[in-house]
Short mmCIF file of C-alpha atoms in Angstrom, two decimals:
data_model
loop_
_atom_site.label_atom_id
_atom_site.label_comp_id
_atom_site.label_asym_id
_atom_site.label_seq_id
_atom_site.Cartn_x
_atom_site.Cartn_y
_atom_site.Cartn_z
CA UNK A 1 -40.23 -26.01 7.60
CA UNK A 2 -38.50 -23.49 5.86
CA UNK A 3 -36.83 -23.87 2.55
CA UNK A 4 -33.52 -23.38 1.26
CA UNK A 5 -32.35 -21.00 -1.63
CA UNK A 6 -30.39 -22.75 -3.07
CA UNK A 7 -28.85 -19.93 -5.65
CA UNK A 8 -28.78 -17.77 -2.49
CA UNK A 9 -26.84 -20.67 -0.54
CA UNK A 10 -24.27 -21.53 -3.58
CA UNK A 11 -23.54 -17.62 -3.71
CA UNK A 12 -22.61 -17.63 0.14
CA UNK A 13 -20.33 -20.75 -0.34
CA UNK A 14 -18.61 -19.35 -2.93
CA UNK A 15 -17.58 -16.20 -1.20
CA UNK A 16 -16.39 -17.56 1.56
CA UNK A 17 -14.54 -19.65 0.01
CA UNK A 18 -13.60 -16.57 -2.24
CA UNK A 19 -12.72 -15.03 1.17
CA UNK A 20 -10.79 -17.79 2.76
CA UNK A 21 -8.35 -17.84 -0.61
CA UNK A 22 -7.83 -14.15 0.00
CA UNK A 23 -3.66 -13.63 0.63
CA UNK A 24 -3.92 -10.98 3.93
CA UNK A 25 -0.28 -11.38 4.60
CA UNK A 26 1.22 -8.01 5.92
CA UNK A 27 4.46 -7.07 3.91
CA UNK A 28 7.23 -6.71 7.32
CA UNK A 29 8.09 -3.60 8.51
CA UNK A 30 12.10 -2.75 8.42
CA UNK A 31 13.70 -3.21 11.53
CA UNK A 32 14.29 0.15 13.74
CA UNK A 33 17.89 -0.27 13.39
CA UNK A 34 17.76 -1.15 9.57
CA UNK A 35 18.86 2.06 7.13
CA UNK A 36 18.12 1.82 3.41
CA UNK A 37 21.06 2.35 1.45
CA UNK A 38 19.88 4.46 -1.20
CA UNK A 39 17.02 6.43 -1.63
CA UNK A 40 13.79 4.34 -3.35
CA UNK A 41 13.02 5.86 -6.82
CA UNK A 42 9.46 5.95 -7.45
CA UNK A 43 9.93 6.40 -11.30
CA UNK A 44 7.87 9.46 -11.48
CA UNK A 45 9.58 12.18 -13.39
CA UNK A 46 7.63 15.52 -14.09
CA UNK A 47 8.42 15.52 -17.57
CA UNK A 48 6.14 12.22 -18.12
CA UNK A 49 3.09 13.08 -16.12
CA UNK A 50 0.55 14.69 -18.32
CA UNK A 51 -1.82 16.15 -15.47
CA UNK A 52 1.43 18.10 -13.94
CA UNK A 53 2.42 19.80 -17.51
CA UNK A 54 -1.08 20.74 -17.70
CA UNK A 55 -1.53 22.27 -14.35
CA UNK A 56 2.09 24.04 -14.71
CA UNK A 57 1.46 26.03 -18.01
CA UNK A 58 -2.16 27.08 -16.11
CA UNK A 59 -0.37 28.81 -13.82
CA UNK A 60 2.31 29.93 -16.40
CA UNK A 61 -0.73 31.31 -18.23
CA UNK A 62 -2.35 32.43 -14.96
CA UNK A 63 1.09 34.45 -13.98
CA UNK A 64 0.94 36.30 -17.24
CA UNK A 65 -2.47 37.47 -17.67
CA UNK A 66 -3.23 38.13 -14.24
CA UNK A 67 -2.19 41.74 -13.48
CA UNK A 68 -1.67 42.92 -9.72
CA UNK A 69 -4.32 45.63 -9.17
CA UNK A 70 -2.27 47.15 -5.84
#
């Protein structure tokens, strides 16, 4: 007869029951007929995001020192 692992056994209990507690609830889709009545504001402004300041004084810097060769 074979025997049981126990940790093995505890660890599968625990995620399903990890699983079953899981909130898969889909939020509901607006209606076809539904229109919003102002636009939704993500919050994201280009003067607050780092990465896009960076990326726009590269090219500043790229548009300056590059020199058309036609």
């Amino acid at each position: 007869m074979p025997s049981i692992d126990l940790p093995l056994m505890v660890e599968l209990v625990f995620a399903v029951l990890l699983v079953a507690t899981l909130d898969c609830s889909q939020p509901e889709a607006p209606a076809a007929g539904d229109v919003p009545d102002a636009p939704i504001e993500s919050g994201w402004q280009p003067e607050q995001d780092r990465h896009a300041q960076r990326i726009l004084r590269l090219e500043q810097c790229r548009g300056l020192t590059s020199s058309p060769l036609a």
